[in-house]
PDB file of C-alpha atoms in Angstrom:
ATOM      1  CA  MET A 817      11.057  28.477  24.980  1.00  0.00           C
ATOM      2  CA  SER A 818       7.942  27.556  23.009  1.00  0.00           C
ATOM      3  CA  ALA A 819       7.324  23.947  22.005  1.00  0.00           C
ATOM      4  CA  PRO A 820       7.986  23.000  18.375  1.00  0.00           C
ATOM      5  CA  PRO A 821       4.889  22.800  16.180  1.00  0.00           C
ATOM      6  CA  ARG A 822       3.159  19.461  15.924  1.00  0.00           C
ATOM      7  CA  THR A 823       3.765  17.818  12.544  1.00  0.00           C
ATOM      8  CA  VAL A 824       0.820  16.551  10.491  1.00  0.00           C
ATOM      9  CA  ASP A 825       1.059  14.837   7.132  1.00  0.00           C
ATOM     10  CA  LEU A 826      -1.367  15.602   4.282  1.00  0.00           C
ATOM     11  CA  ASN A 827      -1.755  12.635   1.939  1.00  0.00           C
ATOM     12  CA  CYS A 828      -3.579  11.895  -1.289  1.00  0.00           C
ATOM     13  CA  ASP A 829      -4.081   8.811  -3.483  1.00  0.00           C
ATOM     14  CA  LEU A 830      -2.496   9.396  -6.898  1.00  0.00           C
ATOM     15  CA  GLY A 831      -1.615   7.614 -10.141  1.00  0.00           C
ATOM     16  CA  GLU A 832      -5.109   6.202 -10.492  1.00  0.00           C
ATOM     17  CA  ILE A 833      -6.316   7.891 -13.707  1.00  0.00           C
ATOM     18  CA  ASP A 834      -4.080   7.545 -16.771  1.00  0.00           C
ATOM     19  CA  THR A 835      -5.370  10.428 -18.858  1.00  0.00           C
ATOM     20  CA  PRO A 836      -3.896  13.869 -19.556  1.00  0.00           C
ATOM     21  CA  ALA A 837      -6.525  15.427 -17.286  1.00  0.00           C
ATOM     22  CA  GLY A 838      -5.833  12.889 -14.551  1.00  0.00           C
ATOM     23  CA  HIS A 839      -2.108  13.507 -14.748  1.00  0.00           C
ATOM     24  CA  ALA A 840      -2.587  17.295 -14.615  1.00  0.00           C
ATOM     25  CA  HIS A 841      -4.844  16.881 -11.583  1.00  0.00           C
ATOM     26  CA  ASP A 842      -2.191  14.771  -9.842  1.00  0.00           C
ATOM     27  CA  LEU A 843       0.486  17.373 -10.560  1.00  0.00           C
ATOM     28  CA  ALA A 844      -1.649  20.130  -9.069  1.00  0.00           C
ATOM     29  CA  LEU A 845      -2.287  18.075  -5.937  1.00  0.00           C
ATOM     30  CA  LEU A 846       1.435  17.313  -5.593  1.00  0.00           C
ATOM     31  CA  ASP A 847       2.034  21.036  -5.178  1.00  0.00           C
ATOM     32  CA  VAL A 848      -0.168  20.982  -2.046  1.00  0.00           C
ATOM     33  CA  ILE A 849       0.230  17.641  -0.279  1.00  0.00           C
ATOM     34  CA  SER A 850       3.182  16.200   1.655  1.00  0.00           C
ATOM     35  CA  SER A 851       2.705  12.470   0.878  1.00  0.00           C
ATOM     36  CA  ALA A 852       1.498  10.599  -2.206  1.00  0.00           C
ATOM     37  CA  ASN A 853      -0.049   7.130  -2.027  1.00  0.00           C
ATOM     38  CA  ILE A 854       0.698   5.740  -5.477  1.00  0.00           C
ATOM     39  CA  ALA A 855      -1.494   3.087  -7.097  1.00  0.00           C
ATOM     40  CA  CYS A 856       0.752   0.129  -7.849  1.00  0.00           C
ATOM     41  CA  GLY A 857      -1.268  -2.197 -10.043  1.00  0.00           C
ATOM     42  CA  GLY A 858      -3.902  -3.758  -7.814  1.00  0.00           C
ATOM     43  CA  HIS A 859      -6.796  -1.416  -8.545  1.00  0.00           C
ATOM     44  CA  ALA A 860      -5.081   0.983 -10.941  1.00  0.00           C
ATOM     45  CA  GLY A 861      -1.646   1.993 -12.115  1.00  0.00           C
ATOM     46  CA  ASP A 862       1.069   0.397 -14.224  1.00  0.00           C
ATOM     47  CA  GLU A 863       4.797   0.825 -14.686  1.00  0.00           C
ATOM     48  CA  HIS A 864       4.282   3.985 -16.737  1.00  0.00           C
ATOM     49  CA  THR A 865       1.959   5.745 -14.289  1.00  0.00           C
ATOM     50  CA  MET A 866       4.050   4.676 -11.303  1.00  0.00           C
ATOM     51  CA  ALA A 867       7.272   5.999 -12.843  1.00  0.00           C
ATOM     52  CA  ARG A 868       5.635   9.270 -13.865  1.00  0.00           C
ATOM     53  CA  THR A 869       4.065   9.840 -10.444  1.00  0.00           C
ATOM     54  CA  VAL A 870       7.216   8.899  -8.543  1.00  0.00           C
ATOM     55  CA  GLY A 871       9.241  11.342 -10.622  1.00  0.00           C
ATOM     56  CA  ALA A 872       6.770  14.170 -10.128  1.00  0.00           C
ATOM     57  CA  ALA A 873       6.559  13.539  -6.373  1.00  0.00           C
ATOM     58  CA  LYS A 874      10.347  13.394  -6.012  1.00  0.00           C
ATOM     59  CA  ALA A 875      10.750  16.674  -7.901  1.00  0.00           C
ATOM     60  CA  ARG A 876       8.433  18.389  -5.414  1.00  0.00           C
ATOM     61  CA  GLY A 877       9.830  16.823  -2.242  1.00  0.00           C
ATOM     62  CA  VAL A 878       6.632  14.853  -1.646  1.00  0.00           C
ATOM     63  CA  ALA A 879       7.048  11.547   0.202  1.00  0.00           C
ATOM     64  CA  ILE A 880       6.261   8.421  -1.810  1.00  0.00           C
ATOM     65  CA  GLY A 881       4.113   5.591  -0.511  1.00  0.00           C
ATOM     66  CA  ALA A 882       2.608   2.410  -1.915  1.00  0.00           C
ATOM     67  CA  HIS A 883      -1.164   2.114  -2.298  1.00  0.00           C
ATOM     68  CA  PRO A 884      -1.768  -1.636  -2.717  1.00  0.00           C
ATOM     69  CA  SER A 885      -5.208  -3.091  -3.221  1.00  0.00           C
ATOM     70  CA  TYR A 886      -7.109  -6.267  -3.747  1.00  0.00           C
ATOM     71  CA  PRO A 887      -6.051  -7.323  -7.273  1.00  0.00           C
ATOM     72  CA  ASP A 888      -9.282  -6.141  -8.881  1.00  0.00           C
ATOM     73  CA  VAL A 889      -8.999  -3.451 -11.543  1.00  0.00           C
ATOM     74  CA  PRO A 890     -12.592  -3.893 -12.841  1.00  0.00           C
ATOM     75  CA  ASN A 891     -14.046  -2.896  -9.451  1.00  0.00           C
ATOM     76  CA  PHE A 892     -11.296  -0.353  -8.657  1.00  0.00           C
ATOM     77  CA  GLY A 893     -10.451  -2.347  -5.531  1.00  0.00           C
ATOM     78  CA  ARG A 894     -13.646  -1.249  -3.802  1.00  0.00           C
ATOM     79  CA  LYS A 895     -15.151  -4.725  -3.364  1.00  0.00           C
ATOM     80  CA  PRO A 896     -13.687  -7.398  -1.076  1.00  0.00           C
ATOM     81  CA  LEU A 897     -12.246 -10.412  -2.873  1.00  0.00           C
ATOM     82  CA  ASP A 898     -12.579 -13.910  -1.462  1.00  0.00           C
ATOM     83  CA  ILE A 899      -9.141 -15.222  -2.325  1.00  0.00           C
ATOM     84  CA  PRO A 900      -6.687 -17.319  -0.288  1.00  0.00           C
ATOM     85  CA  GLU A 901      -4.809 -15.152   2.156  1.00  0.00           C
ATOM     86  CA  GLN A 902      -1.435 -16.440   0.983  1.00  0.00           C
ATOM     87  CA  ASP A 903      -2.307 -15.304  -2.540  1.00  0.00           C
ATOM     88  CA  LEU A 904      -3.411 -11.915  -1.262  1.00  0.00           C
ATOM     89  CA  GLU A 905      -0.202 -11.488   0.724  1.00  0.00           C
ATOM     90  CA  ALA A 906       1.855 -12.358  -2.350  1.00  0.00           C
ATOM     91  CA  SER A 907      -0.125  -9.882  -4.455  1.00  0.00           C
ATOM     92  CA  ILE A 908       0.373  -7.051  -1.946  1.00  0.00           C
ATOM     93  CA  ALA A 909       4.092  -7.770  -1.680  1.00  0.00           C
ATOM     94  CA  GLY A 910       4.358  -7.796  -5.475  1.00  0.00           C
ATOM     95  CA  GLN A 911       2.580  -4.465  -5.801  1.00  0.00           C
ATOM     96  CA  ILE A 912       4.807  -2.797  -3.204  1.00  0.00           C
ATOM     97  CA  ARG A 913       7.937  -4.338  -4.705  1.00  0.00           C
ATOM     98  CA  ALA A 914       7.038  -3.031  -8.164  1.00  0.00           C
ATOM     99  CA  LEU A 915       6.761   0.521  -6.874  1.00  0.00           C
ATOM    100  CA  GLN A 916       9.884   0.182  -4.748  1.00  0.00           C
ATOM    101  CA  GLU A 917      11.952  -0.886  -7.744  1.00  0.00           C
ATOM    102  CA  ILE A 918      10.732   2.097  -9.750  1.00  0.00           C
ATOM    103  CA  ALA A 919      11.501   4.452  -6.872  1.00  0.00           C
ATOM    104  CA  GLU A 920      15.003   3.009  -6.493  1.00  0.00           C
ATOM    105  CA  ARG A 921      15.688   3.469 -10.209  1.00  0.00           C
ATOM    106  CA  GLN A 922      14.806   7.134  -9.752  1.00  0.00           C
ATOM    107  CA  GLY A 923      17.067   7.531  -6.732  1.00  0.00           C
ATOM    108  CA  THR A 924      14.391   7.687  -4.077  1.00  0.00           C
ATOM    109  CA  ARG A 925      12.577   5.343  -1.696  1.00  0.00           C
ATOM    110  CA  LEU A 926       9.203   4.417  -0.301  1.00  0.00           C
ATOM    111  CA  ARG A 927       8.298   6.057   3.005  1.00  0.00           C
ATOM    112  CA  HIS A 928       4.950   4.412   3.758  1.00  0.00           C
ATOM    113  CA  ALA A 929       2.250   2.000   2.617  1.00  0.00           C
ATOM    114  CA  LYS A 930      -1.503   2.541   2.791  1.00  0.00           C
ATOM    115  CA  PRO A 931      -4.002  -0.096   1.649  1.00  0.00           C
ATOM    116  CA  HIS A 932      -6.683   1.001  -0.797  1.00  0.00           C
ATOM    117  CA  GLY A 933     -10.454   0.704  -0.741  1.00  0.00           C
ATOM    118  CA  ALA A 934     -11.916  -2.587   0.429  1.00  0.00           C
ATOM    119  CA  LEU A 935      -8.479  -3.832   1.493  1.00  0.00           C
ATOM    120  CA  TYR A 936      -8.085  -0.803   3.771  1.00  0.00           C
ATOM    121  CA  HIS A 937     -11.399  -1.489   5.491  1.00  0.00           C
ATOM    122  CA  ALA A 938     -10.666  -5.218   5.784  1.00  0.00           C
ATOM    123  CA  ALA A 939      -7.283  -4.460   7.348  1.00  0.00           C
ATOM    124  CA  MET A 940      -8.888  -2.292  10.013  1.00  0.00           C
ATOM    125  CA  THR A 941     -11.454  -4.915  11.103  1.00  0.00           C
ATOM    126  CA  ARG A 942      -9.970  -8.347  10.284  1.00  0.00           C
ATOM    127  CA  PRO A 943      -6.803  -9.228  12.235  1.00  0.00           C
ATOM    128  CA  SER A 944      -5.616 -11.817   9.719  1.00  0.00           C
ATOM    129  CA  ILE A 945      -5.769  -9.263   6.890  1.00  0.00           C
ATOM    130  CA  ALA A 946      -3.990  -6.640   8.999  1.00  0.00           C
ATOM    131  CA  ARG A 947      -1.214  -9.111   9.768  1.00  0.00           C
ATOM    132  CA  LEU A 948      -0.691 -10.250   6.198  1.00  0.00           C
ATOM    133  CA  ILE A 949      -0.492  -6.647   4.973  1.00  0.00           C
ATOM    134  CA  ALA A 950       2.165  -5.903   7.577  1.00  0.00           C
ATOM    135  CA  ARG A 951       4.119  -9.034   6.682  1.00  0.00           C
ATOM    136  CA  ALA A 952       3.965  -8.187   2.986  1.00  0.00           C
ATOM    137  CA  ALA A 953       4.991  -4.556   3.458  1.00  0.00           C
ATOM    138  CA  TRP A 954       7.768  -5.141   5.962  1.00  0.00           C
ATOM    139  CA  SER A 955       9.166  -8.054   3.946  1.00  0.00           C
ATOM    140  CA  ILE A 956       9.870  -5.527   1.179  1.00  0.00           C
ATOM    141  CA  GLU A 957      10.991  -2.621   3.370  1.00  0.00           C
ATOM    142  CA  PRO A 958      11.133  -2.981   7.175  1.00  0.00           C
ATOM    143  CA  ALA A 959      11.183   0.808   7.659  1.00  0.00           C
ATOM    144  CA  LEU A 960       7.823   1.424   5.957  1.00  0.00           C
ATOM    145  CA  VAL A 961       5.192   3.296   7.959  1.00  0.00           C
ATOM    146  CA  LEU A 962       1.790   1.581   7.720  1.00  0.00           C
ATOM    147  CA  VAL A 963      -1.183   3.952   7.442  1.00  0.00           C
ATOM    148  CA  GLY A 964      -4.635   2.997   8.725  1.00  0.00           C
ATOM    149  CA  GLN A 965      -7.806   4.509  10.097  1.00  0.00           C
ATOM    150  CA  TRP A 966      -7.586   6.259  13.449  1.00  0.00           C
ATOM    151  CA  GLY A 967      -9.084   4.375  16.340  1.00  0.00           C
ATOM    152  CA  LEU A 968      -9.759   1.043  14.651  1.00  0.00           C
ATOM    153  CA  PRO A 969      -8.430  -2.372  15.742  1.00  0.00           C
ATOM    154  CA  GLY A 970      -6.187  -2.907  12.734  1.00  0.00           C
ATOM    155  CA  LEU A 971      -3.793  -0.235  13.970  1.00  0.00           C
ATOM    156  CA  GLU A 972      -3.464  -2.047  17.283  1.00  0.00           C
ATOM    157  CA  ILE A 973      -2.631  -5.279  15.436  1.00  0.00           C
ATOM    158  CA  TRP A 974       0.149  -3.450  13.608  1.00  0.00           C
ATOM    159  CA  ARG A 975       1.410  -1.917  16.862  1.00  0.00           C
ATOM    160  CA  SER A 976       1.630  -5.400  18.371  1.00  0.00           C
ATOM    161  CA  MET A 977       3.936  -6.329  15.479  1.00  0.00           C
ATOM    162  CA  SER A 978       6.158  -3.230  15.552  1.00  0.00           C
ATOM    163  CA  ASP A 979       6.114   0.173  17.278  1.00  0.00           C
ATOM    164  CA  ASP A 980       4.466   3.592  17.013  1.00  0.00           C
ATOM    165  CA  ALA A 981       7.213   4.914  14.741  1.00  0.00           C
ATOM    166  CA  HIS A 982       6.074   2.499  12.020  1.00  0.00           C
ATOM    167  CA  ILE A 983       2.331   3.112  12.424  1.00  0.00           C
ATOM    168  CA  ALA A 984       0.379   6.216  11.425  1.00  0.00           C
ATOM    169  CA  ALA A 985      -3.248   6.832  12.337  1.00  0.00           C
ATOM    170  CA  GLU A 986      -5.147   8.517   9.518  1.00  0.00           C
ATOM    171  CA  ALA A 987      -8.296  10.642   9.442  1.00  0.00           C
ATOM    172  CA  PHE A 988     -10.260  11.981   6.497  1.00  0.00           C
ATOM    173  CA  ALA A 989     -10.964  15.615   5.707  1.00  0.00           C
ATOM    174  CA  ASP A 990     -13.295  14.813   2.814  1.00  0.00           C
ATOM    175  CA  ARG A 991     -15.382  11.953   4.197  1.00  0.00           C
ATOM    176  CA  ARG A 992     -18.397  12.341   6.443  1.00  0.00           C
ATOM    177  CA  TYR A 993     -18.201  10.574   9.798  1.00  0.00           C
ATOM    178  CA  GLU A 994     -21.206   9.076  11.552  1.00  0.00           C
ATOM    179  CA  ALA A 995     -21.828   9.799  15.236  1.00  0.00           C
ATOM    180  CA  ASP A 996     -20.043   6.575  16.247  1.00  0.00           C
ATOM    181  CA  GLY A 997     -16.907   7.488  14.295  1.00  0.00           C
ATOM    182  CA  THR A 998     -17.491   5.172  11.344  1.00  0.00           C
ATOM    183  CA  LEU A 999     -17.270   6.573   7.830  1.00  0.00           C
ATOM    184  CA  ARG A1000     -20.560   7.183   6.076  1.00  0.00           C
ATOM    185  CA  SER A1001     -20.999   4.706   3.240  1.00  0.00           C
ATOM    186  CA  ARG A1002     -20.149   6.076  -0.182  1.00  0.00           C
ATOM    187  CA  ALA A1003     -23.545   4.741  -1.283  1.00  0.00           C
ATOM    188  CA  LEU A1004     -25.295   7.307   0.936  1.00  0.00           C
ATOM    189  CA  GLU A1005     -25.914  10.961   0.222  1.00  0.00           C
ATOM    190  CA  GLY A1006     -23.448  13.318   1.831  1.00  0.00           C
ATOM    191  CA  ALA A1007     -20.657  10.742   2.188  1.00  0.00           C
ATOM    192  CA  LEU A1008     -18.163  13.098   0.554  1.00  0.00           C
ATOM    193  CA  ILE A1009     -17.254  16.595   1.735  1.00  0.00           C
ATOM    194  CA  SER A1010     -16.462  18.846  -1.214  1.00  0.00           C
ATOM    195  CA  ASP A1011     -16.813  22.187   0.579  1.00  0.00           C
ATOM    196  CA  PRO A1012     -13.217  23.277   1.323  1.00  0.00           C
ATOM    197  CA  GLU A1013     -14.067  25.211   4.487  1.00  0.00           C
ATOM    198  CA  ILE A1014     -16.073  22.350   5.990  1.00  0.00           C
ATOM    199  CA  ALA A1015     -13.240  19.949   5.170  1.00  0.00           C
ATOM    200  CA  GLY A1016     -10.670  22.304   6.670  1.00  0.00           C
ATOM    201  CA  ALA A1017     -12.641  22.664   9.891  1.00  0.00           C
ATOM    202  CA  GLN A1018     -13.091  18.889  10.134  1.00  0.00           C
ATOM    203  CA  ALA A1019      -9.368  18.309   9.615  1.00  0.00           C
ATOM    204  CA  LEU A1020      -8.566  20.625  12.510  1.00  0.00           C
ATOM    205  CA  ASP A1021     -11.091  18.898  14.772  1.00  0.00           C
ATOM    206  CA  LEU A1022      -9.609  15.520  13.897  1.00  0.00           C
ATOM    207  CA  VAL A1023      -5.938  16.337  14.503  1.00  0.00           C
ATOM    208  CA  ARG A1024      -6.853  18.047  17.776  1.00  0.00           C
ATOM    209  CA  GLY A1025      -8.968  15.128  18.944  1.00  0.00           C
ATOM    210  CA  CYS A1026     -12.018  17.391  19.112  1.00  0.00           C
ATOM    211  CA  ALA A1027     -14.307  15.322  16.874  1.00  0.00           C
ATOM    212  CA  PRO A1028     -17.495  14.190  18.678  1.00  0.00           C
ATOM    213  CA  PHE A1029     -16.379  10.552  18.611  1.00  0.00           C
ATOM    214  CA  ALA A1030     -12.763  11.201  19.641  1.00  0.00           C
ATOM    215  CA  ALA A1031     -13.133   9.839  23.172  1.00  0.00           C
ATOM    216  CA  SER A1032     -13.900   6.382  21.763  1.00  0.00           C
ATOM    217  CA  ARG A1033     -10.824   6.225  19.515  1.00  0.00           C
ATOM    218  CA  LEU A1034      -7.975   3.863  20.302  1.00  0.00           C
ATOM    219  CA  GLY A1035      -4.374   4.980  20.230  1.00  0.00           C
ATOM    220  CA  PRO A1036      -2.655   8.296  19.464  1.00  0.00           C
ATOM    221  CA  LEU A1037      -4.209  11.176  17.527  1.00  0.00           C
ATOM    222  CA  PRO A1038      -4.019  11.141  13.719  1.00  0.00           C
ATOM    223  CA  ARG A1039      -0.581  11.760  12.221  1.00  0.00           C
ATOM    224  CA  THR A1040      -1.911  12.122   8.686  1.00  0.00           C
ATOM    225  CA  ILE A1041      -4.972  13.626   7.004  1.00  0.00           C
ATOM    226  CA  CYS A1042      -6.274  12.269   3.704  1.00  0.00           C
ATOM    227  CA  VAL A1043      -7.969  14.066   0.833  1.00  0.00           C
ATOM    228  CA  HIS A1044      -9.029  11.710  -1.966  1.00  0.00           C
ATOM    229  CA  SER A1045      -8.017  12.813  -5.448  1.00  0.00           C
ATOM    230  CA  ASP A1046     -11.418  11.796  -6.851  1.00  0.00           C
ATOM    231  CA  THR A1047     -13.439  13.849  -4.363  1.00  0.00           C
ATOM    232  CA  PRO A1048     -15.199  16.690  -6.177  1.00  0.00           C
ATOM    233  CA  ASN A1049     -13.221  19.906  -5.666  1.00  0.00           C
ATOM    234  CA  ALA A1050     -10.278  17.881  -4.309  1.00  0.00           C
ATOM    235  CA  LEU A1051      -7.617  20.460  -5.125  1.00  0.00           C
ATOM    236  CA  ALA A1052      -9.415  23.294  -3.359  1.00  0.00           C
ATOM    237  CA  VAL A1053     -10.183  20.974  -0.435  1.00  0.00           C
ATOM    238  CA  ALA A1054      -6.539  19.942  -0.050  1.00  0.00           C
ATOM    239  CA  ALA A1055      -5.281  23.517  -0.340  1.00  0.00           C
ATOM    240  CA  THR A1056      -7.747  24.736   2.282  1.00  0.00           C
ATOM    241  CA  VAL A1057      -6.930  21.881   4.650  1.00  0.00           C
ATOM    242  CA  ARG A1058      -3.246  22.742   4.408  1.00  0.00           C
ATOM    243  CA  ARG A1059      -3.922  26.451   4.892  1.00  0.00           C
ATOM    244  CA  ARG A1060      -6.087  25.822   7.944  1.00  0.00           C
ATOM    245  CA  LEU A1061      -3.567  23.452   9.527  1.00  0.00           C
ATOM    246  CA  GLU A1062      -0.646  25.812   8.998  1.00  0.00           C
ATOM    247  CA  GLY A1063      -2.737  28.767  10.105  1.00  0.00           C
ATOM    248  CA  GLU A1064      -3.280  27.036  13.451  1.00  0.00           C
ATOM    249  CA  GLY A1065       0.416  26.362  13.947  1.00  0.00           C
ATOM    250  CA  PHE A1066       0.749  22.831  12.594  1.00  0.00           C
ATOM    251  CA  LEU A1067       3.747  21.911  10.449  1.00  0.00           C
ATOM    252  CA  VAL A1068       2.585  20.029   7.337  1.00  0.00           C
ATOM    253  CA  ALA A1069       5.330  17.526   6.499  1.00  0.00           C
ATOM    254  CA  PRO A1070       5.731  13.863   5.470  1.00  0.00           C
ATOM    255  CA  LEU A1071       5.492  11.033   7.957  1.00  0.00           C
TER     256      LEU A1071
END
């Protein structure tokens, strides 16, 4: 008997642009991905965009996750904020709670939480930030899966607080990696991958552990692949990543 296919999630950050074009773009991506990370007020998003995105995701069977951020709309959550950690923890909990309440009103639930932008990077390198994110998330919903970057210390902090079932290593199809496995800065040329075939090939290398830096990564292989909604050509990139994964025998499904 052959082994069942390995499951890989395909996630995207949504609910960040409240325009007709932004909403249409989100809807198109929801037809391709398996999990949606929904902006919940920290860097973008409000009750209207959250409710609309939750409803659209539910209708398509896409898993719903919270995408909390530093509370910094002007900088889109992409700059670290120097605020007391207790205030940050309260902000993250409030963002997740707001999305959870909307999901419950629509008869669904949150499956995961993934920090956004500068908060994501802080969580992966600063133990105190990793811990406060976990406390905030699990105080709202103990079953939430926390999503963080494959191979970085923040995931190990989360594992020390829970178990592998509640932790998901993530890799990026549309971001360029440096030779040491760090992400190329968005300020540098070539940081984003907008060629669908290159992104699809990179996604396969990542989930197989065949990336050049894979030997240095901590913990299990990635369970989820991200395509950012604001990457140029994002829809074609996501569709190609899914096609390549399924073509190689992977089952694309939520965490």
